[in-house]
GROMACS .gro file of C-alpha atoms in nm:
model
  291
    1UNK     CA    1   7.217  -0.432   0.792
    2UNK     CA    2   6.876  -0.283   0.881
    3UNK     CA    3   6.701  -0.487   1.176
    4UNK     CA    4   6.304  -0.519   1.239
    5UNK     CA    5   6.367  -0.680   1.561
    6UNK     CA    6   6.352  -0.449   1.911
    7UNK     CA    7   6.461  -0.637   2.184
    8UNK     CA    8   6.330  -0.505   2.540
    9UNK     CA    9   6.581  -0.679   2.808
   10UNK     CA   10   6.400  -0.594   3.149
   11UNK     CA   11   6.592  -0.538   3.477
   12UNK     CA   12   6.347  -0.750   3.673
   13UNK     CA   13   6.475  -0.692   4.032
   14UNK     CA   14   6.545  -0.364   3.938
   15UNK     CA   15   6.202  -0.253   3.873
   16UNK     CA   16   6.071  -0.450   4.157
   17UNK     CA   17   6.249  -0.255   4.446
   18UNK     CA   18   6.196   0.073   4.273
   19UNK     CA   19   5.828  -0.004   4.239
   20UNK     CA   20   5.829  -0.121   4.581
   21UNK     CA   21   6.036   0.208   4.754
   22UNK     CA   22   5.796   0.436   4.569
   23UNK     CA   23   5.536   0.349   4.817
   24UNK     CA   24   5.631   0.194   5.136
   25UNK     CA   25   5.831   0.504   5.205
   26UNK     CA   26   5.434   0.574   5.327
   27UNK     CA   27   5.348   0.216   5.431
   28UNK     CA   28   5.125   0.157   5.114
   29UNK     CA   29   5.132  -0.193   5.051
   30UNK     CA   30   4.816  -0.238   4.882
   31UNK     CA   31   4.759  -0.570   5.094
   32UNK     CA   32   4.461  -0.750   4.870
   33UNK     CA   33   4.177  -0.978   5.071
   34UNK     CA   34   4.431  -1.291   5.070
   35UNK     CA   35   4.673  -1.079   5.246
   36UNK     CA   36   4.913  -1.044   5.002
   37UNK     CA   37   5.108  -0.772   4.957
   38UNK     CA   38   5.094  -0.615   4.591
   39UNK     CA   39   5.229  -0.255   4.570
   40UNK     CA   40   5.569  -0.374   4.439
   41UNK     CA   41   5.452  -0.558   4.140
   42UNK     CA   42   5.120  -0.361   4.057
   43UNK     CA   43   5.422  -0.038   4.050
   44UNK     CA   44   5.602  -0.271   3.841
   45UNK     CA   45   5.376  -0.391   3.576
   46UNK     CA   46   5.336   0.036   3.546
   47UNK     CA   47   5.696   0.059   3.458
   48UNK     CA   48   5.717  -0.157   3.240
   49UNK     CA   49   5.402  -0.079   3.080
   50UNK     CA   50   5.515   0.270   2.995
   51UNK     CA   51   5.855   0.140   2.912
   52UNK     CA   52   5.696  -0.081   2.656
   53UNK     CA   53   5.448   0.176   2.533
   54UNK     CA   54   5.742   0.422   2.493
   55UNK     CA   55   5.985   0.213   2.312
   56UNK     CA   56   5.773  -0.049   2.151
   57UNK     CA   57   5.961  -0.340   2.170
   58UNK     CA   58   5.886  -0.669   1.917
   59UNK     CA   59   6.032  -0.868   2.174
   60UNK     CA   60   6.053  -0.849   2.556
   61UNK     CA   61   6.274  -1.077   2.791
   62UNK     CA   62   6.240  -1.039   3.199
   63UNK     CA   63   6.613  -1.122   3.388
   64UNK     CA   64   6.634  -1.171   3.767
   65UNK     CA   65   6.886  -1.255   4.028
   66UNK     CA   66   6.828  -1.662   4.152
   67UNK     CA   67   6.920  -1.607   4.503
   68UNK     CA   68   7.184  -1.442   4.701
   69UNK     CA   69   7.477  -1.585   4.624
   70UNK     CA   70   7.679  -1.572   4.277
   71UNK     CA   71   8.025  -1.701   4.205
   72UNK     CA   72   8.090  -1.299   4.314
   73UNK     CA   73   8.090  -1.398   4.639
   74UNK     CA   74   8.270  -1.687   4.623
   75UNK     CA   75   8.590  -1.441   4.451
   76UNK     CA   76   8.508  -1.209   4.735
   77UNK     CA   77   8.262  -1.322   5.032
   78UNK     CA   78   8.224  -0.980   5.165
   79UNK     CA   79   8.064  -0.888   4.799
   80UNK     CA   80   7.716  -0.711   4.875
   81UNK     CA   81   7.748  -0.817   5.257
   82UNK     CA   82   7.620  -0.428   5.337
   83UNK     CA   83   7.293  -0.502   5.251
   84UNK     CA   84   7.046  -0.608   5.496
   85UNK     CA   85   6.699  -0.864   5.434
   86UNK     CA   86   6.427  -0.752   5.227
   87UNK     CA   87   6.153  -0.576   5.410
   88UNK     CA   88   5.890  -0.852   5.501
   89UNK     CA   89   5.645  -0.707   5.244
   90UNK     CA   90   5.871  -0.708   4.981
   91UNK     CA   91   5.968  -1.132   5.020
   92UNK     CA   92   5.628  -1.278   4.855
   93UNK     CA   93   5.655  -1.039   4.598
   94UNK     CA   94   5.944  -1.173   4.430
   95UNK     CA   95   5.777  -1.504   4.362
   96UNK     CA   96   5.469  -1.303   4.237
   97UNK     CA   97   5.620  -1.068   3.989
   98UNK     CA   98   5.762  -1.370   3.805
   99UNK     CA   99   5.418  -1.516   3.795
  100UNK     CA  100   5.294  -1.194   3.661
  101UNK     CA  101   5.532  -1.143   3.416
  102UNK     CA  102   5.465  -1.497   3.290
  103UNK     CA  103   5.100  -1.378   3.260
  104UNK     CA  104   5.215  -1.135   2.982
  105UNK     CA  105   5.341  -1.431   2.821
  106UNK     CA  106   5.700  -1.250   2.888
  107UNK     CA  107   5.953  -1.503   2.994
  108UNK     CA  108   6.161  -1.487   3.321
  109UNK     CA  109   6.545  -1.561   3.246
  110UNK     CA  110   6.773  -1.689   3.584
  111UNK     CA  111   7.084  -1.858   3.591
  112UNK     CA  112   7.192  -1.949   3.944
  113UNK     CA  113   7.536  -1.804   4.054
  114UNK     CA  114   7.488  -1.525   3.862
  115UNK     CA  115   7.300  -1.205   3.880
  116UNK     CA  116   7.044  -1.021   3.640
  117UNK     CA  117   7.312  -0.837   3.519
  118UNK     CA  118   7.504  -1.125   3.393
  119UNK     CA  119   7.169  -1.252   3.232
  120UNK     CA  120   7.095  -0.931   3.047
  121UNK     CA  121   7.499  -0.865   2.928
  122UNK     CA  122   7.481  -1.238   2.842
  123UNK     CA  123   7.145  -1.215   2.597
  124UNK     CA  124   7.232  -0.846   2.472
  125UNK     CA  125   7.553  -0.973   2.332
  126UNK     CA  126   7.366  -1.291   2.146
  127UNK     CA  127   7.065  -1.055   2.045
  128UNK     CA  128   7.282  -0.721   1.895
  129UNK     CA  129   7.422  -0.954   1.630
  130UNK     CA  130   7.090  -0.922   1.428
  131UNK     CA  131   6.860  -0.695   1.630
  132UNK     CA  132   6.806  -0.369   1.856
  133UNK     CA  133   6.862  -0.421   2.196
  134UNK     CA  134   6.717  -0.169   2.493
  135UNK     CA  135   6.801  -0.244   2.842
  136UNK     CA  136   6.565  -0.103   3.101
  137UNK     CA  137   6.687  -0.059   3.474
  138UNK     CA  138   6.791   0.157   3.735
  139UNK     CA  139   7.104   0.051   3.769
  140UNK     CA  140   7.398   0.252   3.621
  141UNK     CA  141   7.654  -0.041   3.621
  142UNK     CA  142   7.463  -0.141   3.286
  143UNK     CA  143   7.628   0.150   3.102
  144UNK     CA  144   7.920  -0.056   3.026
  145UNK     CA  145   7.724  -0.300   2.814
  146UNK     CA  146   7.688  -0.018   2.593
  147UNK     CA  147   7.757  -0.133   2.207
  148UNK     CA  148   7.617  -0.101   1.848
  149UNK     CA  149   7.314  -0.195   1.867
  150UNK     CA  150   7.273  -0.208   2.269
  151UNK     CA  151   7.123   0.100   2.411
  152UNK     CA  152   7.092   0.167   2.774
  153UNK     CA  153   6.729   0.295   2.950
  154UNK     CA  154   6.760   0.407   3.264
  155UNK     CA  155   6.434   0.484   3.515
  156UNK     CA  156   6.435   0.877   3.626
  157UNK     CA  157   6.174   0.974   3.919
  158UNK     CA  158   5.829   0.898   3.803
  159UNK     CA  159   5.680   0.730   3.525
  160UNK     CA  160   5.803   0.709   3.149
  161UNK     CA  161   6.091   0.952   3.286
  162UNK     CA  162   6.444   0.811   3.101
  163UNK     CA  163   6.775   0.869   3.070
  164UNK     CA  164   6.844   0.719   2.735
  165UNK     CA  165   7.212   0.624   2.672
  166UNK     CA  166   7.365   0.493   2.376
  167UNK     CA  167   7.764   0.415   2.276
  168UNK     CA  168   7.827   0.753   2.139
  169UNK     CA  169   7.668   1.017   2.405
  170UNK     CA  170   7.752   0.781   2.661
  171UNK     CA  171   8.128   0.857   2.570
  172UNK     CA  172   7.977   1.223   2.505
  173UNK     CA  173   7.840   1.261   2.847
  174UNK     CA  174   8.128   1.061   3.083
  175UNK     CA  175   8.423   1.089   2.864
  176UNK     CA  176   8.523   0.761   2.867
  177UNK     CA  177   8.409   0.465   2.657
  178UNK     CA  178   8.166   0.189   2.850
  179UNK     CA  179   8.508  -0.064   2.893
  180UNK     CA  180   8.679   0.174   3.071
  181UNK     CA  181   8.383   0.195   3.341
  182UNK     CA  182   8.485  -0.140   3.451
  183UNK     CA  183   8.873  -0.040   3.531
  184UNK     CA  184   8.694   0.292   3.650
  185UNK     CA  185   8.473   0.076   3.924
  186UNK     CA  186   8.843  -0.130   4.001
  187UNK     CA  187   8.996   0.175   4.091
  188UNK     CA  188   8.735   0.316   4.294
  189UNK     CA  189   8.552   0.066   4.400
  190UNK     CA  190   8.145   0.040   4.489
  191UNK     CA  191   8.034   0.135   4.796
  192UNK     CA  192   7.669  -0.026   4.737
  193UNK     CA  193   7.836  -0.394   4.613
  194UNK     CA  194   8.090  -0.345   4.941
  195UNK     CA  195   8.378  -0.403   4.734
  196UNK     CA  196   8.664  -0.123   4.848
  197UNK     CA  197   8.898  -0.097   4.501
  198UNK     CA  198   9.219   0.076   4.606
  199UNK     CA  199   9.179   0.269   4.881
  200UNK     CA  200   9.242   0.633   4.923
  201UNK     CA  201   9.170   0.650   4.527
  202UNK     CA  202   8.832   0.817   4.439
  203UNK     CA  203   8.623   0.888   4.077
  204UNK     CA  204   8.841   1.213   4.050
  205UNK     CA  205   9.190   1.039   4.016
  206UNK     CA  206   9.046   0.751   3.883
  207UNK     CA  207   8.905   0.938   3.551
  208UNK     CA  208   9.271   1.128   3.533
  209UNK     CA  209   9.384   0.762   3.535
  210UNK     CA  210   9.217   0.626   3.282
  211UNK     CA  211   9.219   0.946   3.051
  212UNK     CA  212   9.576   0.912   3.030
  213UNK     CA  213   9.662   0.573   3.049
  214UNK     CA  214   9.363   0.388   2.923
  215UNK     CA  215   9.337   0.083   3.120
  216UNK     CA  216   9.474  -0.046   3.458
  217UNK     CA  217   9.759  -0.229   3.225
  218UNK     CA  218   9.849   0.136   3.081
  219UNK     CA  219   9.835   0.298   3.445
  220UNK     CA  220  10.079  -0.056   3.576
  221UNK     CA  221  10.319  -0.027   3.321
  222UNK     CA  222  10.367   0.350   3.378
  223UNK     CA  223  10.331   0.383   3.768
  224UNK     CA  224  10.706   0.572   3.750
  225UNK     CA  225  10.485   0.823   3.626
  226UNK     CA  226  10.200   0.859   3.907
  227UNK     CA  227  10.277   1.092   4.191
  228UNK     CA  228  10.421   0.934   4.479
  229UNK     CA  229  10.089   0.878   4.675
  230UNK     CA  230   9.908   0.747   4.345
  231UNK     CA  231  10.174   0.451   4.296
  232UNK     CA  232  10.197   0.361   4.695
  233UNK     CA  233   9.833   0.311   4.709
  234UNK     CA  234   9.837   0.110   4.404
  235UNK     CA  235  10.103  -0.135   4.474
  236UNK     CA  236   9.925  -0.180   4.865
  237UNK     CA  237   9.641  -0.309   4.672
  238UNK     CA  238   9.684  -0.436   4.361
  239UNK     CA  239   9.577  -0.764   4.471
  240UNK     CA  240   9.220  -0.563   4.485
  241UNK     CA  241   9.239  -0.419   4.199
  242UNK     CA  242   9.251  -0.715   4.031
  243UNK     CA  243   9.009  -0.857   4.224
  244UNK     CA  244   8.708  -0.524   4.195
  245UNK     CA  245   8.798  -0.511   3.831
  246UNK     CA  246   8.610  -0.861   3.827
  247UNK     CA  247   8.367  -0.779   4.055
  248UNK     CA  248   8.288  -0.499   3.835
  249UNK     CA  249   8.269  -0.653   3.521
  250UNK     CA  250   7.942  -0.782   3.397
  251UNK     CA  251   7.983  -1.183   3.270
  252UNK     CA  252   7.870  -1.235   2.901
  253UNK     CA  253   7.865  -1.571   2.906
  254UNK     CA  254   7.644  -1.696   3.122
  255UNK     CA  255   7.538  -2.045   2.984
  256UNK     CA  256   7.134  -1.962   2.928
  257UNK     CA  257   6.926  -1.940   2.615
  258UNK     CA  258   6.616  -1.757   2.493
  259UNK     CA  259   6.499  -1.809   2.138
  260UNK     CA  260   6.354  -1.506   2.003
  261UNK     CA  261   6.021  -1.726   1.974
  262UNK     CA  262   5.922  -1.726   2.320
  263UNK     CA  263   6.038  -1.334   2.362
  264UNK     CA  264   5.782  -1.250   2.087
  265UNK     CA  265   5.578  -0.954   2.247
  266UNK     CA  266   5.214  -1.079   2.205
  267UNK     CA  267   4.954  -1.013   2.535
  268UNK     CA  268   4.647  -1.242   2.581
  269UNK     CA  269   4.439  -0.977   2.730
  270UNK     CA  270   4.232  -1.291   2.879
  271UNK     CA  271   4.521  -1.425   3.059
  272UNK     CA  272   4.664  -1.126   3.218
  273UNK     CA  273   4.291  -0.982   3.300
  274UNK     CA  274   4.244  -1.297   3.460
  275UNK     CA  275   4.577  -1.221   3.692
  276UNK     CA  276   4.528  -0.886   3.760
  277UNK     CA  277   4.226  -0.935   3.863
  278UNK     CA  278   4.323  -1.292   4.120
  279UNK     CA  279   4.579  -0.997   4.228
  280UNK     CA  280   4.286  -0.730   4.277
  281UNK     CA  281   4.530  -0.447   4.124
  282UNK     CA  282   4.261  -0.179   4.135
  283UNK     CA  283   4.178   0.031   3.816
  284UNK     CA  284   4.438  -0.128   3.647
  285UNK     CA  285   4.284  -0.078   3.263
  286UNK     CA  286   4.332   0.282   3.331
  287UNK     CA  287   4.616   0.282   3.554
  288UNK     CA  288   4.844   0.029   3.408
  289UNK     CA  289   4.753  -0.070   3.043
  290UNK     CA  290   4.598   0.270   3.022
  291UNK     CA  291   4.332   0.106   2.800
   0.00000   0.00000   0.00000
């Protein structure tokens, strides 16, 4: 079946604190007359103007994380406990991209207790019955969403740079399919979410692993097989393992809902003018919707 629809799924907070980083490496804030900082969501709107420009979506859906905690933490409280507070001049932009985005007529999907991620695996599934899906973000974990129909876009340095991925040169490139990335994370684990898999056992033996066994049940029923080392550190944690592997995977059924109606891609050049200027984003016909 041949499909019209091309569904943009944006990686909201993803965008957001690679916009943001880009600049306040050199403490450029862009702080308008209000005193609001803007650097975050004017680099932002860039991204995803390109994005949109480059891929030409019919439809375009914004996902974010609603606060910190996620029923993640409650499996595992220690989930993302690494990271420290936004920077100060990074906290009112949060509020402000939404209200941005809304300006583009774009709508801004949350569910609270679960993350953007969930959001975006949860409408890519619904969409890629009938349409094309693209998910934009920075954020690698996405790759296992990979399906028919659901393409991955990740952001490279710079603007309108991508690494493209789709089902079949995603299995190409890594060697294993997008599931597998899930029991890959398990047995690993993710230094950046602070959640330790099995310890002692890194991407090296994991990919053996799963090459030859398939899936943590393949690699349980056969640890007579693993090398000594390989089944003791297994067994120590295989109350982990359980527990990464569903740290790792991305929940498709978050319970929201986004008729393809209100993602319709239409701008009312009035009504985002009217923001971007409130905002002051400087030059931003050229720099932004390089009219």
């Amino acid at each position: 079946m041949t499909t019209t629809n091309r569904i943009m799924l944006v990686d909201g907070m993803a965008l957001l604190f690679r916009a943001f980083y880009a600049t306040a490496m050199s403490n450029y804030f862009m702080i308008n007359s209000k005193g609001m900082p803007t650097n975050g969501v004017y680099g932002m709107m860039k991204h995803l103007f390109t994005a949109i420009d480059t891929y030409q979506p019919t439809h375009v859906v914004c996902c974010w994380d609603m606060g910190s905690k996620t029923f993640r933490n409650d499996l595992f409280p220690d989930y993302k406990a690494n990271r420290g507070a936004p920077p100060e001049e990074l906290i009112p932009q949060f509020d402000l991209a939404k209200e941005v985005v809304e300006s583009l007529n774009i709508p801004n999907v949350g569910q609270a207790g679960y993350e953007a991620d969930d959001c975006i695996g949860t409408l890519s599934r619904t969409y890629s019955e009938h349409s094309q899906v693209f998910i934009l973000t920075g954020d690698q974990d996405m790759l296992q969403l990979l399906q028919p129909n659901v393409n991955v876009v990740l952001l490279k340095k710079g603007h309108g740079n991508y690494a493209e991925y789709g089902e079949s040169t995603f299995v190409e490139e890594k060697g294993i399919t997008p599931e597998q990335m899930v029991d890959l994370k398990a047995l690993m684990g993710d230094s950046s979410d602070n959640y330790p898999g099995v310890k002692g056992i890194g991407e090296k033996t994991a990919l053996k692993l799963l090459l030859k066994y398939e899936n943590i049940e393949g690699i349980l029923e056969n640890l007579d097989q693993l090398t000594k080392g390989q089944r003791s550190k297994i067994e120590q944690d295989l109350d982990m393992l359980h527990l990464s592997r569903k740290l790792a995977r991305i929940h498709c059924e978050a319970d929201l809902d986004c008729s393809l109606d209100d993602a319709l891609f239409y701008i009312d050049d009035e009504k985002m003018g009217a923001k971007f200027d409130e905002l002051e984003f400087r030059n931003w016909k050229k720099n932004i919707v390089g009219m």
